[in-house]
Amino acid sequence: MAATLTSCSGGGPDEDVTLKVVAADYGTGEADKSDTYWNGVAKSFEASHPGIKVQVTVLPWTDIDRKVSEMVASGHAPDIAQIGAYADYAKAGKLYSADQMLSIPTQANFLPKLADAGRVDRVQYGLPFVASTRLLFYNKDLFSQAGLTAPKTWGDIAADAAALKGRGVRYPFALPLGPEESQAETLQWVLSGGGGYTDDVGTYTIDSPENVRTFGWLKENLVDKGLTGPVAPRALNRAKAFEAFGKGQVGMLNGHPTLMEDAEKKGVHVGMVKLPGPNGPTKTSMGVADWIMGFKQNDHRVEIGKFFDFLFTDKNVIEFADTYDMLPVTDSASAAMEDDPQYKPLHQFLATLSSAEFYPFGKTSWAKASESIKENIGKAVDPGATPGLVLEHIAQEATAAEKAE
């Protein structure tokens, strides 16, 4: 079903319409490439929708956002793109809104938090394709050997990390604030401290007192005391932290469902809890979502809508989530997975999805703000650093990006 990256004009009344779909590859190798899923969906859709053909191009995450941007800029936009962000295209008037494409039952079935995260100026353009939440992972064997129980407060984290360090654990608490995905690690921590990236009206609050206190605590109680391991947080990326957890070298770290399965396969017995806050478990968790959207250029609104109505049936939503240890984005698929014992390992993550907080996806300035976080946040816990000054610098860059839009 792979297609060349060219546009396709609509056919006449007796001709098939061909939908061009560009999607991201979630696989880790040839055995689990996302082509298999998309080819199956396309074949099934075509069988039940005569007159509509579907051609899918699957691209790696390292290339897809750039490739789609180039296609749109050259006037060859795909009909459908499954990528990491939608706001720039929505602001430029290049996307159909959800209500222009979807049937009412399909649109109403998205989890409310995810539907909200897909809006620009109160109109939904981004359709959530797949989601994930984060929990605090801990190595049960290391905890048992040290006589520890799962942490419930920040104080517990610090005390447990100190005990693990005393037993020679390489990374008592792995804190990946390197540039790979530090915007995620940061959001988890600031949420646990009662802060966030924006306030209720969408204004950036990156240097809020709550966020400054959170990073002050991390620096003073974990980093300065040598409880985050041999690699400075600013130089530790998520992939390396996850790899070390799979080797049994990490006592605690924040993780997502894929890490759970990978670690268990390597013989690590995993415990999971909500990331503790100063006085107890946090009420919210961090959520991550990837998006799918329909472009206007080829005038295939009706056909795109039919494909989306098919794509978001429970069977297709659950199949993708199950294959890649992700979470479904619809109420009905979430309920089906919660009722099915075969998905028990994901139930803790599913339980946190309805209360999860997401990146401010609807802000076109978020891409630049996120880059500033990834580039700078690790400096906030460096020796001799003043966390508030680093957060203030990031906040200034985010605000400048917002004003420039």
Coordinates of N, CA, C and O in Angstrom, one line a residue, residues 158-312:
A158 N 13.2 10.8 48.2 CA 14.5 11.1 48.6 C 15.1 10.1 49.5 O 16.3 9.7 49.4
A159 N 14.3 9.7 50.5 CA 14.8 8.7 51.5 C 15.0 7.3 50.8 O 16.1 6.7 51.1
D160 N 14.2 6.9 49.9 CA 14.4 5.6 49.2 C 15.6 5.7 48.3 O 16.4 4.7 48.2
A161 N 15.8 6.8 47.6 CA 16.9 7.0 46.7 C 18.2 6.9 47.6 O 19.2 6.3 47.1
A162 N 18.2 7.5 48.7 CA 19.4 7.5 49.6 C 19.7 6.0 50.0 O 20.9 5.6 50.1
A163 N 18.7 5.3 50.4 CA 18.8 3.9 50.8 C 19.4 3.1 49.6 O 20.3 2.2 49.8
L164 N 18.9 3.3 48.4 CA 19.3 2.5 47.3 C 20.8 2.9 46.9 O 21.6 2.0 46.6
K165 N 21.1 4.2 47.1 CA 22.5 4.6 46.8 C 23.5 3.8 47.8 O 24.5 3.4 47.4
G166 N 23.0 3.7 49.1 CA 23.8 3.1 50.1 C 24.0 1.6 49.8 O 25.0 1.0 50.3
R167 N 23.2 1.0 48.9 CA 23.3 -0.4 48.6 C 24.0 -0.5 47.2 O 24.0 -1.6 46.6
G168 N 24.5 0.6 46.7 CA 25.3 0.5 45.4 C 24.5 0.6 44.2 O 25.1 0.3 43.1
V169 N 23.2 1.0 44.2 CA 22.4 1.1 43.0 C 23.0 2.2 42.2 O 23.2 3.4 42.7
R170 N 23.2 2.0 40.9 CA 23.9 3.0 40.0 C 23.1 4.2 39.8 O 23.6 5.3 39.9
Y171 N 21.8 4.1 39.6 CA 20.9 5.3 39.4 C 19.8 5.1 40.4 O 18.7 4.6 40.1
P172 N 19.9 5.6 41.6 CA 18.8 5.5 42.6 C 17.5 6.1 42.1 O 16.5 5.5 42.2
F173 N 17.6 7.3 41.5 CA 16.5 7.9 40.7 C 17.1 8.5 39.4 O 17.8 9.5 39.4
A174 N 16.7 7.9 38.3 CA 17.1 8.4 37.0 C 16.3 9.6 36.6 O 15.1 9.5 36.6
L175 N 17.0 10.7 36.3 CA 16.3 12.0 36.0 C 16.7 12.5 34.7 O 17.6 13.3 34.6
P176 N 16.1 12.0 33.6 CA 16.6 12.3 32.2 C 16.1 13.7 31.8 O 15.0 13.9 31.3
L177 N 16.9 14.7 32.0 CA 16.7 16.1 31.6 C 17.5 16.5 30.4 O 17.7 17.7 30.1
G178 N 18.0 15.5 29.7 CA 18.7 15.7 28.4 C 17.7 16.1 27.3 O 16.5 16.1 27.5
P179 N 18.2 16.5 26.2 CA 17.4 17.1 25.1 C 16.4 16.2 24.4 O 15.6 16.7 23.7
E180 N 16.5 14.9 24.6 CA 15.7 14.0 23.9 C 14.2 14.2 24.2 O 13.4 14.4 23.3
E181 N 13.8 14.2 25.5 CA 12.4 14.4 25.8 C 12.2 15.0 27.2 O 11.4 14.7 28.0
S182 N 13.1 16.0 27.5 CA 13.0 16.6 28.8 C 11.8 17.4 29.1 O 11.4 17.7 30.2
Q183 N 11.1 17.8 28.0 CA 9.8 18.5 28.2 C 8.8 17.6 28.8 O 7.9 18.1 29.6
A184 N 8.9 16.3 28.7 CA 8.0 15.4 29.3 C 8.3 15.2 30.8 O 7.5 15.3 31.7
E185 N 9.6 14.9 31.0 CA 10.0 14.8 32.4 C 9.7 16.0 33.2 O 9.3 15.9 34.4
T186 N 9.9 17.2 32.6 CA 9.7 18.4 33.3 C 8.2 18.6 33.6 O 7.8 18.9 34.8
L187 N 7.3 18.3 32.7 CA 5.9 18.4 32.9 C 5.4 17.5 34.1 O 4.6 17.9 34.9
Q188 N 6.0 16.3 34.1 CA 5.6 15.4 35.2 C 5.9 16.0 36.5 O 5.1 15.9 37.4
W189 N 7.1 16.5 36.6 CA 7.5 17.0 37.9 C 6.8 18.3 38.3 O 6.3 18.4 39.5
V190 N 6.6 19.2 37.4 CA 5.9 20.4 37.8 C 4.4 20.2 38.1 O 3.8 20.8 39.0
L191 N 3.8 19.2 37.4 CA 2.4 18.8 37.8 C 2.4 18.3 39.2 O 1.5 18.6 40.0
S192 N 3.4 17.5 39.6 CA 3.4 16.9 40.9 C 3.6 18.0 42.0 O 3.2 17.8 43.1
G193 N 4.2 19.1 41.6 CA 4.4 20.2 42.5 C 3.3 21.2 42.5 O 3.4 22.3 43.1
G194 N 2.2 20.9 41.8 CA 1.1 21.9 41.7 C 1.2 22.9 40.7 O 0.4 23.9 40.7
G195 N 2.1 22.8 39.8 CA 2.3 23.8 38.7 C 1.9 23.2 37.3 O 1.0 22.4 37.2
G196 N 2.5 23.7 36.3 CA 2.2 23.3 34.9 C 2.9 24.3 34.0 O 3.7 25.1 34.4
Y197 N 2.6 24.1 32.7 CA 3.2 24.9 31.6 C 2.4 26.2 31.4 O 2.9 27.2 30.9
T198 N 1.0 26.0 31.6 CA 0.1 27.2 31.3 C -0.9 27.3 32.4 O -1.1 26.3 33.1
D199 N -1.6 28.4 32.5 CA -2.7 28.6 33.4 C -4.0 28.2 32.7 O -4.0 27.7 31.6
D200 N -5.1 28.5 33.4 CA -6.4 28.1 32.9 C -6.8 28.8 31.6 O -7.7 28.3 30.9
V201 N -6.2 30.0 31.3 CA -6.5 30.7 30.1 C -5.5 30.5 29.0 O -5.5 31.2 28.0
G202 N -4.5 29.6 29.3 CA -3.5 29.3 28.3 C -2.2 30.1 28.3 O -1.4 30.0 27.3
T203 N -2.0 31.0 29.3 CA -0.8 31.8 29.3 C 0.3 31.0 29.9 O 0.1 30.2 30.9
Y204 N 1.5 31.1 29.3 CA 2.6 30.3 29.9 C 2.9 30.7 31.3 O 3.0 31.9 31.7
T205 N 3.2 29.7 32.1 CA 3.5 29.9 33.5 C 4.8 29.1 33.9 O 4.8 28.5 35.0
I206 N 5.7 29.0 33.0 CA 6.8 28.1 33.2 C 7.7 28.5 34.4 O 8.3 27.6 35.0
D207 N 7.8 29.8 34.7 CA 8.6 30.2 35.8 C 7.7 30.5 37.0 O 8.1 31.4 37.9
S208 N 6.6 29.9 37.2 CA 5.7 30.1 38.3 C 6.4 29.7 39.6 O 7.3 28.9 39.6
P209 N 5.9 30.3 40.8 CA 6.5 29.9 42.0 C 6.5 28.4 42.3 O 7.4 27.8 42.9
E210 N 5.4 27.8 41.9 CA 5.3 26.3 42.1 C 6.4 25.6 41.3 O 7.0 24.6 41.8
N211 N 6.6 26.0 40.1 CA 7.6 25.3 39.3 C 9.0 25.5 39.8 O 9.8 24.6 39.8
V212 N 9.2 26.8 40.2 CA 10.6 27.1 40.8 C 10.8 26.2 42.0 O 11.9 25.7 42.2
R213 N 9.8 26.1 42.9 CA 9.9 25.3 44.1 C 10.2 23.8 43.7 O 11.1 23.2 44.4
T214 N 9.6 23.3 42.7 CA 9.7 21.9 42.3 C 11.2 21.7 41.9 O 11.8 20.7 42.3
F215 N 11.7 22.5 41.1 CA 13.1 22.3 40.6 C 14.1 22.6 41.7 O 15.2 22.0 41.7
G216 N 13.8 23.5 42.6 CA 14.6 23.7 43.7 C 14.7 22.5 44.6 O 15.8 22.1 45.0
W217 N 13.6 21.8 44.8 CA 13.6 20.6 45.5 C 14.4 19.5 44.8 O 15.2 18.8 45.5
L218 N 14.2 19.3 43.5 CA 14.9 18.3 42.8 C 16.4 18.5 42.9 O 17.2 17.6 43.1
K219 N 16.9 19.8 42.7 CA 18.3 20.1 42.8 C 18.8 19.8 44.2 O 19.9 19.1 44.4
E220 N 18.2 20.3 45.2 CA 18.7 20.2 46.6 C 18.6 18.8 47.2 O 19.5 18.3 47.9
N221 N 17.5 18.0 46.8 CA 17.3 16.8 47.5 C 17.7 15.5 46.7 O 17.8 14.5 47.3
L222 N 17.8 15.7 45.4 CA 18.2 14.5 44.6 C 19.5 14.7 43.9 O 20.5 14.0 44.1
V223 N 19.6 15.8 43.1 CA 20.8 16.0 42.3 C 22.0 16.3 43.2 O 23.1 15.7 43.1
D224 N 21.9 17.3 44.0 CA 23.1 17.8 44.8 C 23.6 16.7 45.8 O 24.7 16.7 46.2
K225 N 22.7 15.7 46.1 CA 23.0 14.7 47.0 C 23.5 13.4 46.3 O 23.7 12.4 46.9
G226 N 23.7 13.5 45.0 CA 24.3 12.4 44.2 C 23.3 11.2 44.1 O 23.8 10.1 43.9
L227 N 22.0 11.5 44.1 CA 21.0 10.4 44.0 C 20.5 10.1 42.7 O 19.6 9.3 42.5
T228 N 21.0 10.9 41.6 CA 20.5 10.7 40.3 C 21.4 9.9 39.4 O 21.2 9.8 38.2
G229 N 22.5 9.4 39.9 CA 23.4 8.5 39.1 C 24.6 9.2 38.6 O 24.8 10.4 38.8
P230 N 25.4 8.5 37.9 CA 26.7 9.0 37.4 C 26.7 10.0 36.3 O 27.7 10.7 36.0
V231 N 25.5 10.1 35.6 CA 25.4 11.0 34.4 C 24.6 12.2 34.9 O 23.5 12.0 35.4
A232 N 25.1 13.4 34.6 CA 24.4 14.6 35.0 C 23.0 14.6 34.3 O 22.9 14.2 33.1
P233 N 21.9 15.0 35.0 CA 20.6 15.0 34.4 C 20.6 15.7 33.0 O 19.9 15.2 32.1
R234 N 21.3 16.8 32.9 CA 21.3 17.5 31.6 C 21.9 16.7 30.4 O 21.6 17.0 29.3
A235 N 22.6 15.6 30.8 CA 23.3 14.8 29.7 C 22.6 13.4 29.6 O 23.0 12.6 28.8
L236 N 21.6 13.2 30.5 CA 20.9 11.9 30.4 C 19.6 12.0 29.6 O 18.7 12.7 30.0
N237 N 19.6 11.2 28.5 CA 18.3 11.1 27.7 C 17.5 10.0 28.2 O 17.9 9.0 28.8
R238 N 16.2 10.1 27.8 CA 15.2 9.1 28.2 C 15.6 7.7 27.8 O 15.5 6.7 28.5
A239 N 16.1 7.5 26.5 CA 16.4 6.2 26.0 C 17.5 5.5 26.8 O 17.4 4.3 27.1
K240 N 18.5 6.3 27.2 CA 19.6 5.7 28.1 C 19.1 5.4 29.5 O 19.5 4.4 30.0
A241 N 18.2 6.2 30.0 CA 17.6 5.9 31.3 C 16.8 4.7 31.3 O 16.9 3.8 32.2
F242 N 16.0 4.5 30.2 CA 15.1 3.3 30.1 C 16.0 2.1 29.9 O 15.7 1.0 30.4
E243 N 17.1 2.2 29.1 CA 18.0 1.1 28.9 C 18.6 0.7 30.2 O 18.7 -0.5 30.5
A244 N 19.0 1.6 31.0 CA 19.6 1.3 32.3 C 18.6 0.6 33.3 O 18.9 -0.3 34.0
F245 N 17.3 1.1 33.2 CA 16.3 0.4 34.0 C 16.1 -1.0 33.6 O 16.0 -1.9 34.4
G246 N 16.2 -1.3 32.3 CA 16.1 -2.7 31.8 C 17.2 -3.6 32.2 O 17.1 -4.8 32.2
K247 N 18.4 -2.9 32.6 CA 19.5 -3.7 33.0 C 19.5 -3.8 34.5 O 20.5 -4.4 35.1
G248 N 18.5 -3.3 35.2 CA 18.5 -3.5 36.7 C 19.3 -2.5 37.4 O 19.6 -2.6 38.6
Q249 N 19.7 -1.4 36.7 CA 20.6 -0.4 37.3 C 19.9 0.8 37.9 O 20.6 1.7 38.5
V250 N 18.6 0.9 37.8 CA 17.8 2.1 38.2 C 16.8 1.6 39.3 O 16.1 0.7 39.1
G251 N 16.8 2.4 40.3 CA 15.8 2.2 41.4 C 14.4 2.7 41.0 O 13.4 2.0 41.1
M252 N 14.4 4.0 40.6 CA 13.1 4.7 40.2 C 13.3 5.5 39.0 O 14.4 6.1 38.8
L253 N 12.3 5.7 38.2 CA 12.2 6.7 37.1 C 10.8 6.8 36.6 O 10.0 5.9 36.9
N254 N 10.5 7.8 35.9 CA 9.2 8.0 35.3 C 9.2 7.3 33.9 O 10.1 7.4 33.1
G255 N 8.1 6.5 33.7 CA 8.1 5.7 32.5 C 6.7 5.6 31.9 O 5.7 6.0 32.5
H256 N 6.6 5.0 30.7 CA 5.3 4.8 30.0 C 5.1 3.3 29.7 O 6.0 2.5 30.0
P257 N 4.0 2.9 29.2 CA 3.7 1.5 29.0 C 4.7 0.7 28.3 O 4.9 -0.5 28.6
T258 N 5.3 1.2 27.3 CA 6.3 0.5 26.5 C 7.5 0.0 27.4 O 8.0 -1.1 27.3
L259 N 7.9 0.9 28.3 CA 9.0 0.5 29.2 C 8.6 -0.7 30.1 O 9.4 -1.5 30.4
M260 N 7.3 -0.7 30.5 CA 6.8 -1.8 31.3 C 7.1 -3.1 30.7 O 7.6 -4.0 31.3
E261 N 6.6 -3.3 29.4 CA 6.8 -4.5 28.8 C 8.3 -4.9 28.5 O 8.7 -6.0 28.7
D262 N 9.0 -3.9 28.1 CA 10.4 -4.1 27.8 C 11.2 -4.5 29.0 O 12.0 -5.5 28.9
A263 N 10.9 -3.9 30.1 CA 11.6 -4.2 31.4 C 11.2 -5.6 31.8 O 12.1 -6.4 32.3
E264 N 10.0 -6.0 31.8 CA 9.5 -7.3 32.2 C 10.2 -8.4 31.4 O 10.6 -9.5 31.9
K265 N 10.3 -8.1 30.1 CA 11.0 -9.1 29.2 C 12.4 -9.4 29.6 O 12.9 -10.4 29.3
K266 N 13.0 -8.3 30.2 CA 14.4 -8.5 30.6 C 14.6 -8.9 32.0 O 15.7 -8.9 32.6
G267 N 13.5 -9.3 32.6 CA 13.5 -9.9 34.0 C 13.5 -8.9 35.1 O 13.7 -9.3 36.2
V268 N 13.1 -7.6 34.8 CA 13.0 -6.6 35.8 C 11.5 -6.7 36.3 O 10.6 -6.5 35.5
H269 N 11.4 -6.9 37.6 CA 10.0 -6.8 38.2 C 9.6 -5.4 38.5 O 10.3 -4.7 39.3
V270 N 8.6 -4.9 37.8 CA 8.3 -3.5 37.8 C 7.1 -3.2 38.8 O 6.1 -3.8 38.7
G271 N 7.3 -2.2 39.6 CA 6.2 -1.6 40.3 C 5.9 -0.2 39.8 O 6.8 0.4 39.2
M272 N 4.6 0.2 39.8 CA 4.2 1.4 39.3 C 3.2 2.2 40.2 O 2.3 1.6 40.7
V273 N 3.5 3.4 40.4 CA 2.5 4.3 41.2 C 2.5 5.7 40.5 O 3.4 6.0 39.7
K274 N 1.5 6.4 40.9 CA 1.5 7.8 40.4 C 2.7 8.6 41.0 O 3.1 8.3 42.1
L275 N 3.2 9.5 40.2 CA 4.4 10.2 40.7 C 4.0 11.0 42.0 O 3.0 11.7 42.0
P276 N 4.7 10.7 43.1 CA 4.3 11.4 44.4 C 4.5 12.9 44.3 O 5.3 13.4 43.5
G277 N 3.7 13.6 45.1 CA 3.9 15.0 45.3 C 4.5 15.3 46.7 O 4.8 14.4 47.4
P278 N 4.5 16.6 47.1 CA 5.1 17.0 48.4 C 4.4 16.3 49.5 O 5.1 15.9 50.5
N279 N 3.1 16.1 49.4 CA 2.3 15.6 50.6 C 1.6 14.3 50.3 O 0.8 13.8 51.1
G280 N 1.8 13.7 49.1 CA 1.1 12.5 48.8 C 1.0 12.3 47.2 O 1.5 13.2 46.5
P281 N 0.4 11.3 46.8 CA 0.3 11.0 45.3 C -0.4 12.2 44.6 O -1.4 12.8 45.1
T282 N 0.1 12.5 43.4 CA -0.5 13.6 42.6 C -1.9 13.2 42.1 O -2.2 12.0 41.9
K283 N -2.8 14.2 42.0 CA -4.1 13.9 41.5 C -4.2 13.9 39.9 O -5.1 13.3 39.3
T284 N -3.2 14.5 39.3 CA -3.1 14.5 37.8 C -1.8 13.8 37.4 O -0.9 13.6 38.1
S285 N -1.8 13.3 36.1 CA -0.6 12.7 35.6 C -0.4 13.4 34.2 O -1.3 14.1 33.7
M286 N 0.8 13.2 33.7 CA 1.1 13.7 32.4 C 0.6 12.8 31.3 O 0.8 11.6 31.4
G287 N 0.0 13.4 30.3 CA -0.4 12.6 29.1 C 0.3 13.1 27.9 O 0.7 14.2 27.8
V288 N 0.5 12.1 27.0 CA 1.1 12.4 25.7 C 0.1 11.9 24.6 O -0.5 10.9 24.7
A289 N 0.0 12.7 23.5 CA -0.9 12.3 22.4 C -0.2 12.6 21.1 O 0.5 13.6 21.0
D290 N -0.5 11.7 20.1 CA -0.1 12.0 18.7 C -1.4 12.2 17.9 O -2.5 11.7 18.4
W291 N -1.3 12.8 16.8 CA -2.5 13.4 16.1 C -2.6 12.9 14.7 O -1.6 12.6 14.0
I292 N -3.9 12.9 14.3 CA -4.2 12.7 12.9 C -5.1 13.8 12.4 O -5.9 14.3 13.2
M293 N -5.0 14.2 11.1 CA -5.7 15.3 10.7 C -6.0 15.2 9.2 O -5.4 14.4 8.4
G294 N -7.0 15.9 8.7 CA -7.4 15.9 7.3 C -7.2 17.3 6.7 O -7.6 18.3 7.1
F295 N -6.4 17.2 5.5 CA -6.1 18.4 4.8 C -7.1 18.7 3.7 O -7.7 17.8 3.1
K296 N -7.3 20.0 3.5 CA -8.4 20.5 2.6 C -7.9 20.5 1.1 O -8.8 20.4 0.2
Q297 N -6.7 20.4 0.9 CA -6.2 20.8 -0.5 C -6.8 20.0 -1.6 O -7.1 20.5 -2.6
N298 N -7.0 18.7 -1.4 CA -7.5 17.9 -2.5 C -9.0 17.7 -2.5 O -9.6 17.0 -3.3
D299 N -9.7 18.5 -1.6 CA -11.2 18.5 -1.6 C -11.8 17.1 -1.4 O -12.8 16.8 -2.1
H300 N -11.3 16.3 -0.5 CA -11.8 15.0 -0.3 C -12.4 14.9 1.1 O -12.3 13.9 1.8
R301 N -13.1 16.0 1.5 CA -13.7 16.0 2.8 C -14.6 14.8 3.2 O -14.5 14.2 4.2
V302 N -15.5 14.5 2.3 CA -16.4 13.4 2.5 C -15.7 12.1 2.7 O -16.0 11.3 3.6
E303 N -14.8 11.8 1.8 CA -14.1 10.5 1.8 C -13.1 10.4 3.0 O -13.0 9.4 3.6
I304 N -12.5 11.6 3.4 CA -11.7 11.6 4.6 C -12.5 11.2 5.8 O -12.2 10.5 6.7
G305 N -13.7 11.8 5.9 CA -14.6 11.6 7.0 C -15.0 10.1 7.1 O -15.1 9.5 8.2
K306 N -15.3 9.5 6.0 CA -15.7 8.1 6.0 C -14.5 7.2 6.5 O -14.7 6.3 7.2
F307 N -13.3 7.6 6.0 CA -12.1 6.8 6.5 C -11.9 7.0 8.0 O -11.6 6.0 8.7
F308 N -12.1 8.2 8.5 CA -11.9 8.4 9.9 C -13.0 7.7 10.7 O -12.7 7.1 11.8
D309 N -14.2 7.7 10.3 CA -15.2 7.0 11.0 C -14.9 5.5 11.1 O -15.2 4.8 12.1
F310 N -14.3 4.9 10.0 CA -13.8 3.5 10.0 C -12.6 3.4 10.9 O -12.5 2.4 11.7
L311 N -11.6 4.3 10.8 CA -10.4 4.1 11.6 C -10.6 4.1 13.1 O -10.0 3.4 13.8
F312 N -11.6 4.9 13.5 CA -11.9 5.1 15.0 C -12.9 4.1 15.5 O -13.4 4.3 16.6

